[in-house]
Short mmCIF file of C-alpha atoms and ligand atoms in Angstrom, two decimals:
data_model
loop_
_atom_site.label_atom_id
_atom_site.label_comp_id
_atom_site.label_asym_id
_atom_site.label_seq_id
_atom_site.Cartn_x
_atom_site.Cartn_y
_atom_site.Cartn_z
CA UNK A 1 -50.23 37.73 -17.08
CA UNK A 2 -53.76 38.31 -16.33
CA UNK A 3 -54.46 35.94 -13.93
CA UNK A 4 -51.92 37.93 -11.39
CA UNK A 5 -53.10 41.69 -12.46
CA UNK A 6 -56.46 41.03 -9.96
CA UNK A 7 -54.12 40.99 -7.07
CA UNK A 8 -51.50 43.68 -8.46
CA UNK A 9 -54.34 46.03 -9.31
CA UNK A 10 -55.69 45.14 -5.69
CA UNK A 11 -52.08 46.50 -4.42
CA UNK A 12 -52.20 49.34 -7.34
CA UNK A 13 -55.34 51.09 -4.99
CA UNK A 14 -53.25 50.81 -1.72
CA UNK A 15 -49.81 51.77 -2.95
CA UNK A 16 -48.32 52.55 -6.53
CA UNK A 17 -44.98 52.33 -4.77
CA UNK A 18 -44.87 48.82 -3.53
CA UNK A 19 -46.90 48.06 -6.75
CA UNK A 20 -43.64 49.21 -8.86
CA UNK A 21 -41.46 47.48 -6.26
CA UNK A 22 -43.29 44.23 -6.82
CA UNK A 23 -43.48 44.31 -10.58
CA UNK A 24 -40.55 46.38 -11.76
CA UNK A 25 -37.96 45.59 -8.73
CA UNK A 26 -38.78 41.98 -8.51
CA UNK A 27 -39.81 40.16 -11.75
CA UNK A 28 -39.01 36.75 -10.18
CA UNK A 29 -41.83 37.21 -7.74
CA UNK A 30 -44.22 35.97 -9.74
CA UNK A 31 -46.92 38.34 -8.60
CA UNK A 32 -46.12 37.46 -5.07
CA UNK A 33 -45.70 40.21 -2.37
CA UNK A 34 -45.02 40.45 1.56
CA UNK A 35 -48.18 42.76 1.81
CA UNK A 36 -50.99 40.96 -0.08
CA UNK A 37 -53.36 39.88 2.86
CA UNK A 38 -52.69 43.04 4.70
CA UNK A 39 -56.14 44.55 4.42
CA UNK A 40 -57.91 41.37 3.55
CA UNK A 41 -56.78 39.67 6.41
CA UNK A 42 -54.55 42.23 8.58
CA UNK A 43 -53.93 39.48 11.33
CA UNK A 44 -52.67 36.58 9.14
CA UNK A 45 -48.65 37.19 9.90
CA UNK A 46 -49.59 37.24 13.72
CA UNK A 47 -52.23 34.56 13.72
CA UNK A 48 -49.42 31.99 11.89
CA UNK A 49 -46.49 33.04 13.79
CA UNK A 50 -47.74 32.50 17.50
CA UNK A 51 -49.15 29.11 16.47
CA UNK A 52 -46.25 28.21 14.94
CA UNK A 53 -44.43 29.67 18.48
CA UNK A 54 -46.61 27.72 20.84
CA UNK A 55 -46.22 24.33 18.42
CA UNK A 56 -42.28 25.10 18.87
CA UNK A 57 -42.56 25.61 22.41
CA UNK A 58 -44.45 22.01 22.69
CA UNK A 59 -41.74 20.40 20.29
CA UNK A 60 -38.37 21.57 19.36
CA UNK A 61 -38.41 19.95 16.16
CA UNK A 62 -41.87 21.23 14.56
CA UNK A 63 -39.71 24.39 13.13
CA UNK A 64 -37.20 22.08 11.57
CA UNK A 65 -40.81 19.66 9.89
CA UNK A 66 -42.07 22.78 8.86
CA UNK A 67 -39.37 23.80 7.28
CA UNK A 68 -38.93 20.33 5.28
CA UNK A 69 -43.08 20.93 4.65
CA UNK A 70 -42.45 23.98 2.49
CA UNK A 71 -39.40 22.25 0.57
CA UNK A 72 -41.66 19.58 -0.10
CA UNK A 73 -44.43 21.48 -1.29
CA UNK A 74 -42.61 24.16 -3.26
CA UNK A 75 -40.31 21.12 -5.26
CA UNK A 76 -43.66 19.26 -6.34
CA UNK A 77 -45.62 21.25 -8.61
CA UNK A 78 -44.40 24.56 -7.24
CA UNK A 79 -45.28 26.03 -4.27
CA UNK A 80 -49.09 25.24 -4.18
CA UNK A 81 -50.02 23.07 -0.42
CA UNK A 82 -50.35 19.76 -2.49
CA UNK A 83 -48.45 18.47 -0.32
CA UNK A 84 -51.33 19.04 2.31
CA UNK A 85 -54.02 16.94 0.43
CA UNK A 86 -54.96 13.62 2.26
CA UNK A 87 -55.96 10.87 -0.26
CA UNK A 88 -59.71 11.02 -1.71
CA UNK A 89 -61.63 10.01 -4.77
CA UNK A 90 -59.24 12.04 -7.06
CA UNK A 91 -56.21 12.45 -5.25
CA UNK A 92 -52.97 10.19 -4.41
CA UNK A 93 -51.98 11.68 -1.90
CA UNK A 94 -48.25 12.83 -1.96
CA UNK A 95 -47.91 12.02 1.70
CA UNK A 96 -47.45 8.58 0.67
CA UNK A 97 -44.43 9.01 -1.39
CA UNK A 98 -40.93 7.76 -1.33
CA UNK A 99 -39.57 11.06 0.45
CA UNK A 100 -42.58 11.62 2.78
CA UNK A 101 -43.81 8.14 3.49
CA UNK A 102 -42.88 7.46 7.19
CA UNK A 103 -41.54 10.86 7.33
CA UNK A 104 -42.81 14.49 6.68
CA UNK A 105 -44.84 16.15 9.56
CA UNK A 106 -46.70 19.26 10.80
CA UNK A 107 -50.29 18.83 9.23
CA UNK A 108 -51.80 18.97 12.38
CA UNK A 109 -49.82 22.65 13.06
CA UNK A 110 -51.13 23.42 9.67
CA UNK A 111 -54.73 22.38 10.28
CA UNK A 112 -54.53 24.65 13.62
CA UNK A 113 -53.05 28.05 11.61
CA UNK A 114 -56.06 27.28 8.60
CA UNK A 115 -58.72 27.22 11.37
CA UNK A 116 -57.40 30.05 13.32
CA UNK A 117 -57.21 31.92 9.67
CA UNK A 118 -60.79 30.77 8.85
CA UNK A 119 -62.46 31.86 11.97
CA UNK A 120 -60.20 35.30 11.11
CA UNK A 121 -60.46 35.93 7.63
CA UNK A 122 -62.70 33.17 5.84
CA UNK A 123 -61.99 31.92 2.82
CA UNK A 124 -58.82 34.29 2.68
CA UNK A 125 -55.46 33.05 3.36
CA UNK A 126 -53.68 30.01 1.38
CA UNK A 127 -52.18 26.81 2.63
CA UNK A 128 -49.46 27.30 0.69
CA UNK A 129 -48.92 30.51 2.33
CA UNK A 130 -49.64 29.36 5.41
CA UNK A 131 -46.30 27.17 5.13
CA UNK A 132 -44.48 29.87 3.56
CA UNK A 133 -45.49 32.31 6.97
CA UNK A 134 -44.95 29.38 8.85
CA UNK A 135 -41.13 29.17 7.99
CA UNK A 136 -39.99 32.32 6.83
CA UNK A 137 -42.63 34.61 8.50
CA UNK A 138 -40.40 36.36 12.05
CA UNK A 139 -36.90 36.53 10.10
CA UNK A 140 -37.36 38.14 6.38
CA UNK A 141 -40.24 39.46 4.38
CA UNK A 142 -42.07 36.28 2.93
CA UNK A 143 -44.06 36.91 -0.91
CA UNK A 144 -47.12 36.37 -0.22
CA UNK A 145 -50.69 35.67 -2.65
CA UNK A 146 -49.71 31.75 -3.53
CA UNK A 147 -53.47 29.93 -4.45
CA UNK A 148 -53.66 26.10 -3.42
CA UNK A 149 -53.75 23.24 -5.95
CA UNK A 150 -56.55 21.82 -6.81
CA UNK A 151 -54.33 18.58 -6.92
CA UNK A 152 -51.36 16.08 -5.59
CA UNK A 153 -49.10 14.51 -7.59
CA UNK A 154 -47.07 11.24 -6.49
CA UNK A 155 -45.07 11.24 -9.51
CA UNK A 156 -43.73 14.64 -8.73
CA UNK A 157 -42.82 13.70 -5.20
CA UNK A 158 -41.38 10.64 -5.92
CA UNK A 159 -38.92 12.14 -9.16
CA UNK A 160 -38.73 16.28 -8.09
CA UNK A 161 -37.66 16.22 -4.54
CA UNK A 162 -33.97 15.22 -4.01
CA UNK A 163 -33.04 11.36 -2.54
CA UNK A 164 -30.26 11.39 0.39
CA UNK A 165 -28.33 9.28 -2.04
CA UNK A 166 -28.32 11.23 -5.43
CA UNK A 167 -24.96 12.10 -7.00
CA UNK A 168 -24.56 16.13 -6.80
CA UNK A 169 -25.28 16.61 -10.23
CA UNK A 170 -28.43 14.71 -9.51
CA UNK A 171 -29.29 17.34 -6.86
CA UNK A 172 -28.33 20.18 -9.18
CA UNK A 173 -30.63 19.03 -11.97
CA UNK A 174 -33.24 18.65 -9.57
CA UNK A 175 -33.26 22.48 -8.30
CA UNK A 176 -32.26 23.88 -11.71
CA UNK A 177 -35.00 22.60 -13.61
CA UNK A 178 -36.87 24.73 -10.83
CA UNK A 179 -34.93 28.02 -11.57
CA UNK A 180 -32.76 27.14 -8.26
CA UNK A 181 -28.67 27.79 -8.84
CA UNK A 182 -25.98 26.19 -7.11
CA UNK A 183 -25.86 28.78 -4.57
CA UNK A 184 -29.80 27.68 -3.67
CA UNK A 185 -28.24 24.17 -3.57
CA UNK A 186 -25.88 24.71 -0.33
CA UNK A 187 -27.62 27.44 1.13
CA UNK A 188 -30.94 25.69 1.58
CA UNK A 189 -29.29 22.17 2.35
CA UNK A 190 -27.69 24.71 4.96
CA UNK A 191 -31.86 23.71 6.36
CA UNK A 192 -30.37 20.75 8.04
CA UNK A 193 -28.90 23.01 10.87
CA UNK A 194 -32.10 21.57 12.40
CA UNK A 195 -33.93 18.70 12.28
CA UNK A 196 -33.83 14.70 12.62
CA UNK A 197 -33.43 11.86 10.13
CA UNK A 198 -34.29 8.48 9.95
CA UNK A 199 -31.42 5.61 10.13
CA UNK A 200 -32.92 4.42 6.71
CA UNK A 201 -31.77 7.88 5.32
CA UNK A 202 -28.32 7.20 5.65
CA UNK A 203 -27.49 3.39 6.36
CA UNK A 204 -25.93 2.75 2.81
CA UNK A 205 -23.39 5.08 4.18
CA UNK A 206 -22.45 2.93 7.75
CA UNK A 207 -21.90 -0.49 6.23
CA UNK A 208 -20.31 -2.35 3.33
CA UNK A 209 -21.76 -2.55 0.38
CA UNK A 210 -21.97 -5.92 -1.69
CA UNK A 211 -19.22 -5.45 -4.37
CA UNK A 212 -18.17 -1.60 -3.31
CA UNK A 213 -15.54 -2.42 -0.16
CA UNK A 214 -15.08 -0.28 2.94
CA UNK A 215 -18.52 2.24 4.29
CA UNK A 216 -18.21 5.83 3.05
CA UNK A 217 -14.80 6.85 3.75
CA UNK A 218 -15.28 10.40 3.57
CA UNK A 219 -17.27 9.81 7.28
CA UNK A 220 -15.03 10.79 10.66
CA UNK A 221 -14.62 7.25 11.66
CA UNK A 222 -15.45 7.83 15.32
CA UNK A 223 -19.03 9.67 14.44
CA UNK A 224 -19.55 6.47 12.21
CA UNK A 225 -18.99 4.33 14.78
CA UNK A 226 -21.86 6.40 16.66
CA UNK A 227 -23.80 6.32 14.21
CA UNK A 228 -23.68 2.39 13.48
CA UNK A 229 -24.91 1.96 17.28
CA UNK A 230 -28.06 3.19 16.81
CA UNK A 231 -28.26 2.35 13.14
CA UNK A 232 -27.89 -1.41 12.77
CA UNK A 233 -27.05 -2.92 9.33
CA UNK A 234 -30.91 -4.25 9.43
CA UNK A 235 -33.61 -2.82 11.88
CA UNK A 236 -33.80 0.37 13.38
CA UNK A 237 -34.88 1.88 10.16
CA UNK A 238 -36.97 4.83 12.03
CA UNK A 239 -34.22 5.41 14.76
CA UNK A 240 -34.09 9.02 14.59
CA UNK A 241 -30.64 11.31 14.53
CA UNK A 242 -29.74 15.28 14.92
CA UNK A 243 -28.84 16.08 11.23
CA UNK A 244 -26.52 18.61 12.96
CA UNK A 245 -24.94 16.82 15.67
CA UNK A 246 -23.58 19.68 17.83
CA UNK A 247 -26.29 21.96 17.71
CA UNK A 248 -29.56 20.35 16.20
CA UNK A 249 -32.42 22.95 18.05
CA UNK A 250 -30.08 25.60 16.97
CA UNK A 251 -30.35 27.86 13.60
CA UNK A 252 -26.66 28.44 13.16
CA UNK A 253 -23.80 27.05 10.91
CA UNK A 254 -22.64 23.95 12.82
CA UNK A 255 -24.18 22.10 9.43
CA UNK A 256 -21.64 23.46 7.42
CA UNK A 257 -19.13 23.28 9.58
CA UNK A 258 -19.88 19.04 10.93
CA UNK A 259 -19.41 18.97 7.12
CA UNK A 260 -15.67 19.88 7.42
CA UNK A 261 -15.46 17.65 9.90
CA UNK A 262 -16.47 14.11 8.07
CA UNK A 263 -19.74 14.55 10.33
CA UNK A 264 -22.64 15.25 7.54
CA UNK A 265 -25.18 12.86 8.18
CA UNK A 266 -26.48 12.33 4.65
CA UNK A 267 -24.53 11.41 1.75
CA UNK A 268 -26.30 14.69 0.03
CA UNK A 269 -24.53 16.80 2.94
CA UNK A 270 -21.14 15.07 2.70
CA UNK A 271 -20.89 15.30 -1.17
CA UNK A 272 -20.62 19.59 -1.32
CA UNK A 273 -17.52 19.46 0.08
CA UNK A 274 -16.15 16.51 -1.74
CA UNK A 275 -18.01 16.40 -5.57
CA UNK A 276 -17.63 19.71 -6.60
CA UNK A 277 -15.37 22.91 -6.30
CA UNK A 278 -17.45 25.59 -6.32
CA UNK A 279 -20.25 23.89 -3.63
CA UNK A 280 -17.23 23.01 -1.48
CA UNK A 281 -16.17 26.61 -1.76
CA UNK A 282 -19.94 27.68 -0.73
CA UNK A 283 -19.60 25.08 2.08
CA UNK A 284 -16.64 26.82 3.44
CA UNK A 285 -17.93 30.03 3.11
CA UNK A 286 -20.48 29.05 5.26
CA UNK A 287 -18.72 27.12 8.28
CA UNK A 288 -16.44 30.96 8.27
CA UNK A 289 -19.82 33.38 8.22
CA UNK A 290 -22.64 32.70 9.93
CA UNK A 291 -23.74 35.87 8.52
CA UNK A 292 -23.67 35.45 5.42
CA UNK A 293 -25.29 31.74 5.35
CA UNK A 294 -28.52 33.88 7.48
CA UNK A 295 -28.03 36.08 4.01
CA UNK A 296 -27.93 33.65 1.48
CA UNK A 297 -30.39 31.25 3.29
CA UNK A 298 -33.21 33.81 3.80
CA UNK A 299 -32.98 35.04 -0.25
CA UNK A 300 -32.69 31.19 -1.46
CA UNK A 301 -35.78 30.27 0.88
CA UNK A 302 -37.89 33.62 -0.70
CA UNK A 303 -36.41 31.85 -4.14
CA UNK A 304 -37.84 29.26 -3.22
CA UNK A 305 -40.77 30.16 -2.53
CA UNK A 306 -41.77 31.75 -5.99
CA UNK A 307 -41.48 28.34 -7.58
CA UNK A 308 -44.56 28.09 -9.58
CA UNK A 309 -47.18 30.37 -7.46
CA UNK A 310 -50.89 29.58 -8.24
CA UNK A 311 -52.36 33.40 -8.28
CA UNK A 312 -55.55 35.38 -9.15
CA UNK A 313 -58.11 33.27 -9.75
CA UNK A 314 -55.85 29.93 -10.18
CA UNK A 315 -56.68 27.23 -8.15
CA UNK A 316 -58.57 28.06 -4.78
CA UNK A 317 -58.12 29.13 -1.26
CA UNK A 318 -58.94 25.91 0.27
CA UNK A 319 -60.99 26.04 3.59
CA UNK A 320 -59.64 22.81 4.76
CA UNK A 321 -55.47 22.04 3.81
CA UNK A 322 -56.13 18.37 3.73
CA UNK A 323 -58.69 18.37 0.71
CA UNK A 324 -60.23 20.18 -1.82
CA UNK A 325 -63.21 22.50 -1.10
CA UNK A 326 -65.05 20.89 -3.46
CA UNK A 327 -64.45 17.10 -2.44
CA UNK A 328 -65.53 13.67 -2.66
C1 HEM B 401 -30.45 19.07 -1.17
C2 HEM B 401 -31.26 18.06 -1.19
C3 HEM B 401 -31.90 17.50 0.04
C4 HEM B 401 -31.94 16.20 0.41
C5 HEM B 401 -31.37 15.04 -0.36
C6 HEM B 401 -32.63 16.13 1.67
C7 HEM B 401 -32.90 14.97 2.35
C8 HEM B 401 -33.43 14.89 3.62
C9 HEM B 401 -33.63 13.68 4.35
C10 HEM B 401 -33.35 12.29 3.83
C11 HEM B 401 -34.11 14.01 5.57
C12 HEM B 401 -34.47 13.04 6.69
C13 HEM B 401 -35.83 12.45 6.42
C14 HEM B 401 -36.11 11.23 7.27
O1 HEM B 401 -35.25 10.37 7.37
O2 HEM B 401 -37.24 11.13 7.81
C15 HEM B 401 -34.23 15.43 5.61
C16 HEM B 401 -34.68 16.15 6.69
C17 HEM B 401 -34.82 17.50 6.70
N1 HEM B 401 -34.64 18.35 5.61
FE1 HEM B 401 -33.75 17.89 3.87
N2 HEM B 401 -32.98 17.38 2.05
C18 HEM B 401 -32.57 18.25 1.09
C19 HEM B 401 -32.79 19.61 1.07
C20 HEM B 401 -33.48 20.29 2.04
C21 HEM B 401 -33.94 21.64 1.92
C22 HEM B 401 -33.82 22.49 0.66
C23 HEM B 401 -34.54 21.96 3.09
C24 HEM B 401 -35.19 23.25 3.49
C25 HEM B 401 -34.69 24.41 3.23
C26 HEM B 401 -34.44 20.81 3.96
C27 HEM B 401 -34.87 20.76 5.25
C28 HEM B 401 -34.90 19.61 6.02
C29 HEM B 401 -35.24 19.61 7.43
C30 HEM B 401 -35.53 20.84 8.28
C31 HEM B 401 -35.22 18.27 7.85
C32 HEM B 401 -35.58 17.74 9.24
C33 HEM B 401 -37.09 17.53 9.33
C34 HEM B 401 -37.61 17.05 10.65
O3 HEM B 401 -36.86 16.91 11.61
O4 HEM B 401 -38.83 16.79 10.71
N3 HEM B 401 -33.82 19.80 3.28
N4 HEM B 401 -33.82 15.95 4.39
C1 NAG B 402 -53.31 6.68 -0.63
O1 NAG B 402 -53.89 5.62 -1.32
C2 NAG B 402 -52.95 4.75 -1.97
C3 NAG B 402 -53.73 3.68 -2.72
O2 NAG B 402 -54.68 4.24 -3.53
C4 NAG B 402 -52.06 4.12 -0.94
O3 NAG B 402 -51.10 3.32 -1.60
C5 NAG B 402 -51.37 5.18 -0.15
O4 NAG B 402 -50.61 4.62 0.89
C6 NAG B 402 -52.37 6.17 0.44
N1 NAG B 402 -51.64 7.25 1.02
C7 NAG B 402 -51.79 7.65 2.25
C8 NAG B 402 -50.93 8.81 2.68
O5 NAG B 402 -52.57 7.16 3.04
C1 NAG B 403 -30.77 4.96 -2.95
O1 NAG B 403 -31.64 4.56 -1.92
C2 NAG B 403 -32.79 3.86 -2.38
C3 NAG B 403 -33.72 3.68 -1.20
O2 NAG B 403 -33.06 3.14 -0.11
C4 NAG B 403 -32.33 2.56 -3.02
O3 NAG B 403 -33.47 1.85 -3.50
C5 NAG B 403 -31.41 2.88 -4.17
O4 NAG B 403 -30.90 1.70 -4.71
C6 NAG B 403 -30.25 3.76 -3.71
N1 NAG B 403 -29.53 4.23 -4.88
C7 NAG B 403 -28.22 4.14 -4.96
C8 NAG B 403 -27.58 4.68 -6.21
O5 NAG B 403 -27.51 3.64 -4.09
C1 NAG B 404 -15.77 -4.75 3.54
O1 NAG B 404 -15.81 -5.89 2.72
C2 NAG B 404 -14.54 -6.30 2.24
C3 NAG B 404 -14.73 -7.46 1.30
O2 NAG B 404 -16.06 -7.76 1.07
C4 NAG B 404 -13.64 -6.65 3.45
O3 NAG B 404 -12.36 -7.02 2.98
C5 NAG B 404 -13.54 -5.45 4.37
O4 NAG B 404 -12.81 -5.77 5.54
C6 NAG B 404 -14.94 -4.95 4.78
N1 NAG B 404 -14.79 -3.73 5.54
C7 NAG B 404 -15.53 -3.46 6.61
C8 NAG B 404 -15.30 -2.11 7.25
O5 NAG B 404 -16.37 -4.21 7.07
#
């Protein structure tokens, strides 16, 4: 594809080997690779990863919304920063959706990498890059060279990213027709190791249901009972709640593992174990090997990541995340 040769031939001059690596090794990349801004901006990696440290240091849970940030750029029109773009003249803003409405977080993290970039390397280093540093950046090798959008799109967010209370197959769908597998599924859900919801994300699941009987049975009846204190059958809706609730600041397996244990918070969680054999058997795998969900987790996040990739001279490098650099 032409539009990816400017930065491949870029690479070519620096090093046939990783050019071969990128292109032969790695076809999914998508013209995508870990070293693309180091001469053009040799500081990027460093820049993104102590703001993203101090941010962390300041709140806990910034890792775990900037996590969610890159899942909810990469599902909407591939992995492109739309979700960054603040309404204008031409742009709905996808912040206003169904799944990010009262919700997603981090911009102002963001805006504090891009001008840290800009003052480093103007006019050099993506947004969408920016999140995929942001996430993935101290703990495996993140493809880098994504170009921003020069648009949102609301109908993407609201349809493309997964609801708390789809049906598995639902959930499937949604990450196959993205070139996601089943593995991607429950590794990446495995992303709720950390983190908070809102009561509203998981109510249907406390209380009875006109018509359908008893609350989700397949919930340990003492955590529902915890949960129904702080999540009232009306009110409350923004109450927050660990979505791991032994270890929610920690990176580790306890997701997988609460799962076992009737104690996934979302419906989404709960139904790997129960709606299908071979996410159930992924589930287990993971509450055994810790090891092996770090594995699978790093390679489905880099999978992740090459949804869609704006490169060469698609889109733009915007100068500000939050609109575009031509704007109205
Ligand atoms: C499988 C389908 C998924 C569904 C249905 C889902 C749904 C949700 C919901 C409903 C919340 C709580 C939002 C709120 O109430 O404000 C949430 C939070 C979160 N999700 Fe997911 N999610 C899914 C997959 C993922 C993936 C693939 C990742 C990343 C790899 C991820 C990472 C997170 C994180 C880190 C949080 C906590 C964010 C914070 O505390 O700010 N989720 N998710
Ligand atoms: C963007 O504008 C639309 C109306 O045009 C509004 O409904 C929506 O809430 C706005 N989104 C944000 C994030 O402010
Ligand atoms: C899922 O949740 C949404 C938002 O709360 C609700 O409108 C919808 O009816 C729910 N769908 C199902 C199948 O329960
Ligand atoms: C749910 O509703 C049914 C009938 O509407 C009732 O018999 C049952 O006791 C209720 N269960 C709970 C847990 O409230």
């Amino acid at each position: 594809m032409a539009t990816s040769m400017v930065c491949l031939v870029a690479l070519c001059l620096v090093s046939p080997l990783l050019l071969a690596g990128a292109v032969l090794g790695n076809p999914g990349y998508g013209g995508l690779f870990p070293q693309f801004y180091d001469h053009s901006c040799p500081k990027a990696k460093e820049i993104v990863h102590s703001i993203v440290a101090q941010a962390v240091a300041r709140e806990t849970r910034m890792a775990a919304s900037l996590v969610r940030l890159h899942f909810h750029d990469c599902f909407v029109k591939g992995c492109d920063a739309s979700v960054l773009l603040d309404n204008s003249t031409n742009i709905v803003s996808e912040k206003g959706s169904n799944p990010n409405k009262n919700s997603i977080r981090g911009f102002e993290v963001v805006d504090e990498i891009k001008v840290a970039l800009e003052t480093a390397c103007p006019g050099t280093v993506s947004c969408a890059d920016i999140l995929a540093l942001a996430v993935g950046g101290p703990y495996w090798d993140v493809p880098l060279g994504r170009r921003d959008s020069l648009g949102a799109s609301i109908q993407g967010s609201n349809n493309d990213i997964p609801a708390p209370n789809n049906t598995l197959p639902t959930i499937i769908t949604k990450f196959k027709r993205l070139g996601l597998n089943i593995v991607d599924v429950v590794a990446l859900s495995g992303g709720h190791t950390i983190g908070l919801s809102r009561c509203t994300s998981f109510r249907q699941r406390l209380y009875n249901q006109s018509g359908n009987g008893l609350a989700d049975s397949t919930l340990d009846v003492s955590y529902a009972a915890q949960l129904r204190q702080g999540c009232p059958r009306s009110g409350g809706d923004d109450n927050l709640f660990p979505l791991d609730i032994v270890t929610s600041t920690k990176f580790d397996n306890f997701y997988f593992k609460n799962i076992l244990a009737g104690r996934g918070l979302l419906s989404s969680d709960e139904v790997l174990l129960t709606k299908s054999a071979e996410t159930a058997a992924l589930v287990k795998a993971y509450a055994n090997d810790v090891h092996l969900f770090f594995q699978h987790f790093a390679q489905s996040m880099v999978n992740m990541g090459n949804i869609s990739p704006l490169t060469g001279s698609q889109g733009e490098i915007r100068k500000n995340c939050r609109r575009l650099n031509n704007f109205h």
